[in-house]
PDB file of C-alpha atoms and ligand atoms in Angstrom:
ATOM      1  CA  UNK O   1       0.750  11.439 270.471  1.00 70.00           C
ATOM      2  CA  UNK O   2       0.069  13.837 267.604  1.00 83.00           C
ATOM      3  CA  UNK O   3       3.142  15.248 265.978  1.00 93.00           C
ATOM      4  CA  UNK O   4       2.933  17.951 263.318  1.00 95.00           C
ATOM      5  CA  UNK O   5       3.974  16.640 259.955  1.00 97.00           C
ATOM      6  CA  UNK O   6       7.349  17.863 258.680  1.00 98.00           C
ATOM      7  CA  UNK O   7       8.232  17.849 254.978  1.00 98.00           C
ATOM      8  CA  UNK O   8      11.787  18.826 254.094  1.00 98.00           C
ATOM      9  CA  UNK O   9      13.445  19.127 250.712  1.00 98.00           C
ATOM     10  CA  UNK O  10      17.085  18.112 250.303  1.00 98.00           C
ATOM     11  CA  UNK O  11      18.424  19.725 247.148  1.00 98.00           C
ATOM     12  CA  UNK O  12      21.745  17.867 247.393  1.00 98.00           C
ATOM     13  CA  UNK O  13      24.215  19.253 244.783  1.00 98.00           C
ATOM     14  CA  UNK O  14      21.522  21.012 242.752  1.00 98.00           C
ATOM     15  CA  UNK O  15      20.708  24.690 242.500  1.00 97.00           C
ATOM     16  CA  UNK O  16      22.240  27.959 241.271  1.00 98.00           C
ATOM     17  CA  UNK O  17      21.068  31.586 241.272  1.00 97.00           C
ATOM     18  CA  UNK O  18      18.542  30.980 238.530  1.00 97.00           C
ATOM     19  CA  UNK O  19      16.712  28.530 240.834  1.00 97.00           C
ATOM     20  CA  UNK O  20      15.908  31.190 243.458  1.00 97.00           C
ATOM     21  CA  UNK O  21      12.549  31.766 241.776  1.00 97.00           C
ATOM     22  CA  UNK O  22      11.682  28.098 242.311  1.00 98.00           C
ATOM     23  CA  UNK O  23      12.619  28.453 245.980  1.00 98.00           C
ATOM     24  CA  UNK O  24      10.290  31.464 246.241  1.00 97.00           C
ATOM     25  CA  UNK O  25       7.469  29.436 244.667  1.00 97.00           C
ATOM     26  CA  UNK O  26       8.053  26.581 247.113  1.00 98.00           C
ATOM     27  CA  UNK O  27       8.069  29.066 250.006  1.00 97.00           C
ATOM     28  CA  UNK O  28       4.853  30.733 248.906  1.00 97.00           C
ATOM     29  CA  UNK O  29       3.068  27.427 248.329  1.00 97.00           C
ATOM     30  CA  UNK O  30       4.261  25.904 251.617  1.00 96.00           C
ATOM     31  CA  UNK O  31       3.204  28.971 253.593  1.00 93.00           C
ATOM     32  CA  UNK O  32      -0.400  28.414 252.587  1.00 92.00           C
ATOM     33  CA  UNK O  33      -0.400  24.953 254.237  1.00 95.00           C
ATOM     34  CA  UNK O  34      -0.671  25.894 257.879  1.00 93.00           C
ATOM     35  CA  UNK O  35      -0.708  22.472 259.567  1.00 96.00           C
ATOM     36  CA  UNK O  36       2.610  21.213 258.140  1.00 97.00           C
ATOM     37  CA  UNK O  37       6.168  22.328 258.929  1.00 97.00           C
ATOM     38  CA  UNK O  38       8.368  22.637 255.850  1.00 98.00           C
ATOM     39  CA  UNK O  39      12.010  23.458 255.144  1.00 98.00           C
ATOM     40  CA  UNK O  40      14.504  23.333 252.280  1.00 98.00           C
ATOM     41  CA  UNK O  41      18.098  22.180 252.768  1.00 98.00           C
ATOM     42  CA  UNK O  42      20.129  23.870 250.048  1.00 98.00           C
ATOM     43  CA  UNK O  43      23.689  23.856 248.744  1.00 98.00           C
ATOM     44  CA  UNK O  44      25.848  26.146 250.882  1.00 98.00           C
ATOM     45  CA  UNK O  45      26.228  28.660 248.064  1.00 98.00           C
ATOM     46  CA  UNK O  46      22.483  29.380 248.012  1.00 98.00           C
ATOM     47  CA  UNK O  47      21.700  29.400 251.728  1.00 98.00           C
ATOM     48  CA  UNK O  48      22.297  33.056 252.450  1.00 98.00           C
ATOM     49  CA  UNK O  49      20.452  34.410 249.403  1.00 97.00           C
ATOM     50  CA  UNK O  50      17.527  32.059 249.927  1.00 98.00           C
ATOM     51  CA  UNK O  51      17.303  32.726 253.667  1.00 97.00           C
ATOM     52  CA  UNK O  52      17.397  36.497 253.185  1.00 95.00           C
ATOM     53  CA  UNK O  53      14.684  36.463 250.555  1.00 92.00           C
ATOM     54  CA  UNK O  54      12.227  33.870 251.911  1.00 93.00           C
ATOM     55  CA  UNK O  55      11.647  34.518 255.584  1.00 89.00           C
ATOM     56  CA  UNK O  56       8.559  32.273 255.634  1.00 91.00           C
ATOM     57  CA  UNK O  57      10.407  29.059 254.762  1.00 97.00           C
ATOM     58  CA  UNK O  58      13.209  27.751 257.001  1.00 98.00           C
ATOM     59  CA  UNK O  59      16.377  27.210 254.972  1.00 98.00           C
ATOM     60  CA  UNK O  60      18.910  24.608 256.058  1.00 98.00           C
ATOM     61  CA  UNK O  61      22.324  23.195 255.260  1.00 98.00           C
ATOM     62  CA  UNK O  62      23.092  19.618 254.252  1.00 98.00           C
ATOM     63  CA  UNK O  63      26.046  19.044 256.564  1.00 98.00           C
ATOM     64  CA  UNK O  64      27.938  20.783 259.367  1.00 98.00           C
ATOM     65  CA  UNK O  65      31.326  20.356 261.026  1.00 98.00           C
ATOM     66  CA  UNK O  66      31.431  19.687 264.770  1.00 97.00           C
ATOM     67  CA  UNK O  67      34.159  22.265 265.429  1.00 97.00           C
ATOM     68  CA  UNK O  68      33.362  25.973 265.920  1.00 94.00           C
ATOM     69  CA  UNK O  69      36.144  26.986 263.548  1.00 95.00           C
ATOM     70  CA  UNK O  70      39.635  25.944 262.556  1.00 97.00           C
ATOM     71  CA  UNK O  71      41.759  24.228 259.932  1.00 97.00           C
ATOM     72  CA  UNK O  72      39.047  22.189 258.203  1.00 96.00           C
ATOM     73  CA  UNK O  73      39.287  23.066 254.521  1.00 97.00           C
ATOM     74  CA  UNK O  74      35.970  22.961 252.738  1.00 95.00           C
ATOM     75  CA  UNK O  75      33.864  22.532 255.887  1.00 97.00           C
ATOM     76  CA  UNK O  76      31.151  24.745 257.395  1.00 98.00           C
ATOM     77  CA  UNK O  77      30.535  25.282 261.103  1.00 98.00           C
ATOM     78  CA  UNK O  78      27.176  25.642 262.825  1.00 98.00           C
ATOM     79  CA  UNK O  79      28.008  29.287 263.561  1.00 97.00           C
ATOM     80  CA  UNK O  80      28.601  29.882 259.836  1.00 98.00           C
ATOM     81  CA  UNK O  81      25.293  28.265 258.881  1.00 98.00           C
ATOM     82  CA  UNK O  82      23.480  30.417 261.445  1.00 98.00           C
ATOM     83  CA  UNK O  83      25.315  33.494 260.197  1.00 98.00           C
ATOM     84  CA  UNK O  84      24.098  32.744 256.664  1.00 98.00           C
ATOM     85  CA  UNK O  85      20.520  32.554 257.943  1.00 98.00           C
ATOM     86  CA  UNK O  86      20.105  28.771 258.145  1.00 98.00           C
ATOM     87  CA  UNK O  87      17.723  27.411 260.761  1.00 97.00           C
ATOM     88  CA  UNK O  88      18.613  23.730 260.489  1.00 98.00           C
ATOM     89  CA  UNK O  89      20.970  21.200 258.980  1.00 98.00           C
ATOM     90  CA  UNK O  90      20.932  17.614 257.817  1.00 98.00           C
ATOM     91  CA  UNK O  91      23.607  15.349 259.334  1.00 98.00           C
ATOM     92  CA  UNK O  92      24.595  11.783 258.470  1.00 97.00           C
ATOM     93  CA  UNK O  93      23.030  11.516 255.037  1.00 97.00           C
ATOM     94  CA  UNK O  94      24.015   8.174 253.481  1.00 96.00           C
ATOM     95  CA  UNK O  95      25.637  10.018 250.584  1.00 96.00           C
ATOM     96  CA  UNK O  96      28.044  11.554 253.101  1.00 95.00           C
ATOM     97  CA  UNK O  97      28.414   8.398 255.193  1.00 95.00           C
ATOM     98  CA  UNK O  98      29.389   6.538 252.009  1.00 91.00           C
ATOM     99  CA  UNK O  99      31.051   9.258 249.908  1.00 92.00           C
ATOM    100  CA  UNK O 100      32.915  11.028 252.719  1.00 92.00           C
ATOM    101  CA  UNK O 101      33.340   7.986 254.999  1.00 94.00           C
ATOM    102  CA  UNK O 102      31.460   9.581 257.890  1.00 96.00           C
ATOM    103  CA  UNK O 103      31.037   7.335 260.925  1.00 97.00           C
ATOM    104  CA  UNK O 104      28.242   7.227 263.484  1.00 97.00           C
ATOM    105  CA  UNK O 105      30.603   8.978 265.896  1.00 97.00           C
ATOM    106  CA  UNK O 106      31.192  11.794 263.373  1.00 97.00           C
ATOM    107  CA  UNK O 107      27.445  12.146 262.876  1.00 97.00           C
ATOM    108  CA  UNK O 108      26.787  12.283 266.618  1.00 97.00           C
ATOM    109  CA  UNK O 109      29.386  15.018 267.099  1.00 96.00           C
ATOM    110  CA  UNK O 110      27.913  17.035 264.233  1.00 97.00           C
ATOM    111  CA  UNK O 111      24.389  16.696 265.624  1.00 96.00           C
ATOM    112  CA  UNK O 112      25.543  17.735 269.088  1.00 95.00           C
ATOM    113  CA  UNK O 113      27.431  20.765 267.776  1.00 95.00           C
ATOM    114  CA  UNK O 114      24.494  21.912 265.652  1.00 96.00           C
ATOM    115  CA  UNK O 115      21.928  21.522 268.447  1.00 94.00           C
ATOM    116  CA  UNK O 116      24.181  23.257 270.941  1.00 92.00           C
ATOM    117  CA  UNK O 117      24.537  26.189 268.522  1.00 94.00           C
ATOM    118  CA  UNK O 118      20.776  26.466 268.086  1.00 93.00           C
ATOM    119  CA  UNK O 119      20.295  24.830 264.697  1.00 96.00           C
ATOM    120  CA  UNK O 120      17.605  22.260 264.074  1.00 96.00           C
ATOM    121  CA  UNK O 121      18.952  18.853 263.079  1.00 97.00           C
ATOM    122  CA  UNK O 122      17.681  16.109 260.800  1.00 98.00           C
ATOM    123  CA  UNK O 123      19.760  13.010 261.489  1.00 97.00           C
ATOM    124  CA  UNK O 124      19.694  10.416 258.686  1.00 98.00           C
ATOM    125  CA  UNK O 125      20.027   6.662 258.995  1.00 98.00           C
ATOM    126  CA  UNK O 126      19.217   3.767 256.695  1.00 97.00           C
ATOM    127  CA  UNK O 127      20.302   0.331 255.518  1.00 97.00           C
ATOM    128  CA  UNK O 128      21.863  -0.926 252.282  1.00 95.00           C
ATOM    129  CA  UNK O 129      20.082  -3.379 250.019  1.00 95.00           C
ATOM    130  CA  UNK O 130      22.386  -6.189 251.152  1.00 95.00           C
ATOM    131  CA  UNK O 131      21.467  -5.623 254.795  1.00 96.00           C
ATOM    132  CA  UNK O 132      17.744  -5.512 253.934  1.00 95.00           C
ATOM    133  CA  UNK O 133      17.976  -8.721 251.909  1.00 94.00           C
ATOM    134  CA  UNK O 134      19.855 -10.440 254.724  1.00 96.00           C
ATOM    135  CA  UNK O 135      16.903  -9.679 257.026  1.00 96.00           C
ATOM    136  CA  UNK O 136      19.043  -7.444 259.242  1.00 97.00           C
ATOM    137  CA  UNK O 137      17.557  -4.036 258.437  1.00 97.00           C
ATOM    138  CA  UNK O 138      15.850  -3.275 261.752  1.00 97.00           C
ATOM    139  CA  UNK O 139      18.730  -4.309 264.016  1.00 97.00           C
ATOM    140  CA  UNK O 140      21.296  -2.577 261.840  1.00 97.00           C
ATOM    141  CA  UNK O 141      19.431   0.720 261.631  1.00 97.00           C
ATOM    142  CA  UNK O 142      18.583   0.665 265.351  1.00 97.00           C
ATOM    143  CA  UNK O 143      22.283   0.259 266.142  1.00 97.00           C
ATOM    144  CA  UNK O 144      23.152   3.062 263.704  1.00 97.00           C
ATOM    145  CA  UNK O 145      20.639   5.304 265.469  1.00 97.00           C
ATOM    146  CA  UNK O 146      21.898   4.414 268.952  1.00 96.00           C
ATOM    147  CA  UNK O 147      25.460   5.263 267.968  1.00 97.00           C
ATOM    148  CA  UNK O 148      24.588   8.477 266.092  1.00 97.00           C
ATOM    149  CA  UNK O 149      22.173  10.007 268.619  1.00 95.00           C
ATOM    150  CA  UNK O 150      23.269  13.139 270.440  1.00 93.00           C
ATOM    151  CA  UNK O 151      23.746  12.489 274.123  1.00 88.00           C
ATOM    152  CA  UNK O 152      20.700  13.661 276.019  1.00 77.00           C
ATOM    153  CA  UNK O 153      22.645  15.921 278.348  1.00 74.00           C
ATOM    154  CA  UNK O 154      24.340  17.827 275.498  1.00 70.00           C
ATOM    155  CA  UNK O 155      21.313  19.765 274.468  1.00 68.00           C
ATOM    156  CA  UNK O 156      18.373  18.523 276.476  1.00 67.00           C
ATOM    157  CA  UNK O 157      16.295  21.607 275.771  1.00 67.00           C
ATOM    158  CA  UNK O 158      16.646  21.216 272.006  1.00 73.00           C
ATOM    159  CA  UNK O 159      15.491  17.601 271.988  1.00 78.00           C
ATOM    160  CA  UNK O 160      12.789  17.035 270.778  1.00 77.00           C
ATOM    161  CA  UNK O 161      11.718  20.434 269.402  1.00 81.00           C
ATOM    162  CA  UNK O 162      14.711  20.986 267.162  1.00 91.00           C
ATOM    163  CA  UNK O 163      15.565  17.396 266.409  1.00 95.00           C
ATOM    164  CA  UNK O 164      14.200  14.917 263.851  1.00 96.00           C
ATOM    165  CA  UNK O 165      15.260  11.561 262.445  1.00 97.00           C
ATOM    166  CA  UNK O 166      15.069  10.621 258.757  1.00 98.00           C
ATOM    167  CA  UNK O 167      14.911   6.921 257.938  1.00 98.00           C
ATOM    168  CA  UNK O 168      16.201   6.626 254.380  1.00 98.00           C
ATOM    169  CA  UNK O 169      16.828   3.116 253.061  1.00 97.00           C
ATOM    170  CA  UNK O 170      19.847   3.578 250.789  1.00 96.00           C
ATOM    171  CA  UNK O 171      18.380   1.362 248.065  1.00 95.00           C
ATOM    172  CA  UNK O 172      15.299   3.615 247.877  1.00 93.00           C
ATOM    173  CA  UNK O 173      17.194   6.881 247.365  1.00 93.00           C
ATOM    174  CA  UNK O 174      16.913   8.210 243.839  1.00 91.00           C
ATOM    175  CA  UNK O 175      15.904   4.795 242.504  1.00 92.00           C
ATOM    176  CA  UNK O 176      12.128   5.098 242.265  1.00 88.00           C
ATOM    177  CA  UNK O 177      11.885   2.129 244.671  1.00 88.00           C
ATOM    178  CA  UNK O 178      10.008   2.820 247.900  1.00 88.00           C
ATOM    179  CA  UNK O 179       9.967   0.686 251.019  1.00 90.00           C
ATOM    180  CA  UNK O 180       6.587  -0.964 251.591  1.00 94.00           C
ATOM    181  CA  UNK O 181       4.259   0.646 254.136  1.00 96.00           C
ATOM    182  CA  UNK O 182       4.641  -2.469 256.311  1.00 96.00           C
ATOM    183  CA  UNK O 183       8.450  -2.235 256.262  1.00 96.00           C
ATOM    184  CA  UNK O 184       8.380   1.519 256.918  1.00 97.00           C
ATOM    185  CA  UNK O 185       5.965   1.014 259.822  1.00 97.00           C
ATOM    186  CA  UNK O 186       8.084  -1.748 261.334  1.00 97.00           C
ATOM    187  CA  UNK O 187      11.241   0.377 261.096  1.00 98.00           C
ATOM    188  CA  UNK O 188       9.726   3.609 262.421  1.00 98.00           C
ATOM    189  CA  UNK O 189       8.193   1.817 265.383  1.00 98.00           C
ATOM    190  CA  UNK O 190      11.543   0.146 266.139  1.00 98.00           C
ATOM    191  CA  UNK O 191      13.253   3.557 265.936  1.00 98.00           C
ATOM    192  CA  UNK O 192      10.619   5.110 268.207  1.00 97.00           C
ATOM    193  CA  UNK O 193      11.508   2.460 270.822  1.00 96.00           C
ATOM    194  CA  UNK O 194      15.160   3.489 270.655  1.00 96.00           C
ATOM    195  CA  UNK O 195      14.312   7.212 270.937  1.00 95.00           C
ATOM    196  CA  UNK O 196      12.228   6.564 274.042  1.00 93.00           C
ATOM    197  CA  UNK O 197      15.014   4.391 275.465  1.00 93.00           C
ATOM    198  CA  UNK O 198      17.457   7.271 274.907  1.00 92.00           C
ATOM    199  CA  UNK O 199      15.356  10.276 275.929  1.00 91.00           C
ATOM    200  CA  UNK O 200      12.363   8.984 277.889  1.00 91.00           C
ATOM    201  CA  UNK O 201       9.021  10.678 277.142  1.00 90.00           C
ATOM    202  CA  UNK O 202      10.738  13.293 274.971  1.00 90.00           C
ATOM    203  CA  UNK O 203      11.510  10.458 272.556  1.00 92.00           C
ATOM    204  CA  UNK O 204       7.802  10.325 271.721  1.00 93.00           C
ATOM    205  CA  UNK O 205       7.884  13.909 270.477  1.00 93.00           C
ATOM    206  CA  UNK O 206      10.806  13.527 268.065  1.00 95.00           C
ATOM    207  CA  UNK O 207       9.610  13.362 264.479  1.00 96.00           C
ATOM    208  CA  UNK O 208      10.687  10.432 262.319  1.00 97.00           C
ATOM    209  CA  UNK O 209      10.643  11.241 258.602  1.00 98.00           C
ATOM    210  CA  UNK O 210      10.785   8.730 255.779  1.00 98.00           C
ATOM    211  CA  UNK O 211      13.021   9.405 252.772  1.00 98.00           C
ATOM    212  CA  UNK O 212      13.619   7.562 249.525  1.00 96.00           C
ATOM    213  CA  UNK O 213      11.814   8.267 246.237  1.00 95.00           C
ATOM    214  CA  UNK O 214       8.910  10.090 247.915  1.00 97.00           C
ATOM    215  CA  UNK O 215       6.745  11.806 245.302  1.00 97.00           C
ATOM    216  CA  UNK O 216       3.240  13.142 244.769  1.00 97.00           C
ATOM    217  CA  UNK O 217       1.893   9.687 243.892  1.00 97.00           C
ATOM    218  CA  UNK O 218       3.159   7.741 246.901  1.00 97.00           C
ATOM    219  CA  UNK O 219       3.208  10.419 249.631  1.00 97.00           C
ATOM    220  CA  UNK O 220      -0.333   9.881 250.945  1.00 97.00           C
ATOM    221  CA  UNK O 221       0.233   6.148 251.414  1.00 97.00           C
ATOM    222  CA  UNK O 222       3.520   6.767 253.225  1.00 97.00           C
ATOM    223  CA  UNK O 223       2.077   9.493 255.496  1.00 97.00           C
ATOM    224  CA  UNK O 224      -0.745   7.129 256.506  1.00 97.00           C
ATOM    225  CA  UNK O 225       1.766   4.777 258.165  1.00 97.00           C
ATOM    226  CA  UNK O 226       1.931   4.951 261.983  1.00 93.00           C
ATOM    227  CA  UNK O 227       4.961   6.813 263.262  1.00 93.00           C
ATOM    228  CA  UNK O 228       5.697   8.451 259.891  1.00 97.00           C
ATOM    229  CA  UNK O 229       5.853  12.135 260.762  1.00 98.00           C
ATOM    230  CA  UNK O 230       6.825  13.504 257.374  1.00 98.00           C
ATOM    231  CA  UNK O 231       9.355  13.090 254.604  1.00 98.00           C
ATOM    232  CA  UNK O 232      12.843  14.060 253.520  1.00 98.00           C
ATOM    233  CA  UNK O 233      12.492  14.545 249.787  1.00 98.00           C
ATOM    234  CA  UNK O 234      15.305  14.641 247.236  1.00 98.00           C
ATOM    235  CA  UNK O 235      14.501  14.777 243.528  1.00 97.00           C
ATOM    236  CA  UNK O 236      10.858  15.737 243.975  1.00 98.00           C
ATOM    237  CA  UNK O 237      11.805  18.783 246.082  1.00 98.00           C
ATOM    238  CA  UNK O 238      13.522  20.596 243.214  1.00 98.00           C
ATOM    239  CA  UNK O 239      10.367  22.198 241.843  1.00 98.00           C
ATOM    240  CA  UNK O 240       7.265  23.637 243.441  1.00 98.00           C
ATOM    241  CA  UNK O 241       5.180  21.601 241.024  1.00 98.00           C
ATOM    242  CA  UNK O 242       6.535  18.327 242.445  1.00 98.00           C
ATOM    243  CA  UNK O 243       7.135  19.363 246.058  1.00 98.00           C
ATOM    244  CA  UNK O 244       3.903  21.134 246.959  1.00 98.00           C
ATOM    245  CA  UNK O 245       1.633  18.116 246.331  1.00 98.00           C
ATOM    246  CA  UNK O 246       3.758  16.221 248.886  1.00 98.00           C
ATOM    247  CA  UNK O 247       3.227  19.033 251.410  1.00 98.00           C
ATOM    248  CA  UNK O 248      -0.498  18.910 250.658  1.00 98.00           C
ATOM    249  CA  UNK O 249      -0.550  15.127 251.155  1.00 98.00           C
ATOM    250  CA  UNK O 250       1.028  15.670 254.574  1.00 98.00           C
ATOM    251  CA  UNK O 251      -1.602  18.265 255.369  1.00 97.00           C
ATOM    252  CA  UNK O 252      -4.411  15.858 254.508  1.00 96.00           C
ATOM    253  CA  UNK O 253      -2.904  12.887 256.397  1.00 94.00           C
TER     254      UNK O 253
HETATM  255  P1  13P A 301      15.119  11.018 246.566  1.00 62.44           P
HETATM  256  O1  13P A 301      13.809  11.590 247.058  1.00 62.44           O
HETATM  257  O2  13P A 301      15.633  11.670 245.335  1.00 62.44           O
HETATM  258  O3  13P A 301      15.045   9.513 246.480  1.00 62.44           O
HETATM  259  O4  13P A 301      16.214  11.350 247.692  1.00 62.44           O
HETATM  260  C1  13P A 301      15.930  11.038 249.011  1.00 62.44           C
HETATM  261  C2  13P A 301      16.986  11.616 249.862  1.00 62.44           C
HETATM  262  O5  13P A 301      18.120  11.163 249.855  1.00 62.44           O
HETATM  263  C3  13P A 301      16.644  12.802 250.658  1.00 62.44           C
HETATM  264  O6  13P A 301      17.635  13.106 251.571  1.00 62.44           O
END
């Protein structure tokens, strides 16, 4: 099955007003690559301004609460993200699983709430270095996926069109270390099996992105791996100069 490549930037806790020009440059450059879907997931404070000024590039959040509204200080609901102009959100990033103690159950509820509200979702999973070195990466990440996946009946229409997975080995994030093509291929194929087990044929249409130190130099090799449908890019998404070559590598893959 051919799936359109999807390259998404995750700005994490980077970006203030003076970076809007960079966002415009990324939007303009991405728009000229017609065979790749792109998006930028920004800090909450920039979403509305970015979304209002760059209609050609989907803007997303980096997290969402599962409740519609209520006493959840500091949190953002799916309705609020939509109201600000966001089209998608990341859920379950390892920096939130670790830093904010989010569980698979939390991640599943967030994904379900976002899909039900009409937001796209990128659900992140990935193993620690200790798990990889113990030879338990595939089983561990498969179990993480199984427990984090939105239940099929919650938003059947949104899966697969609005839903993607990002496999991000924790030890590869921000370290300059990248998983080998063989290890990425093994993991993505194992995750594909779980998606098909969960959703039947629709599981074949869900895009599985790789994340972890993706840059202009390694993107082509990563995109050549079977079942790699794009990338979730951190550091190299902060400038058009670094991000656009990754989008172009996806276009050529
Ligand atoms: P880096 O590309 O900076 O390694 O970050 C990857 C990531 O965590 C994207 O969500």
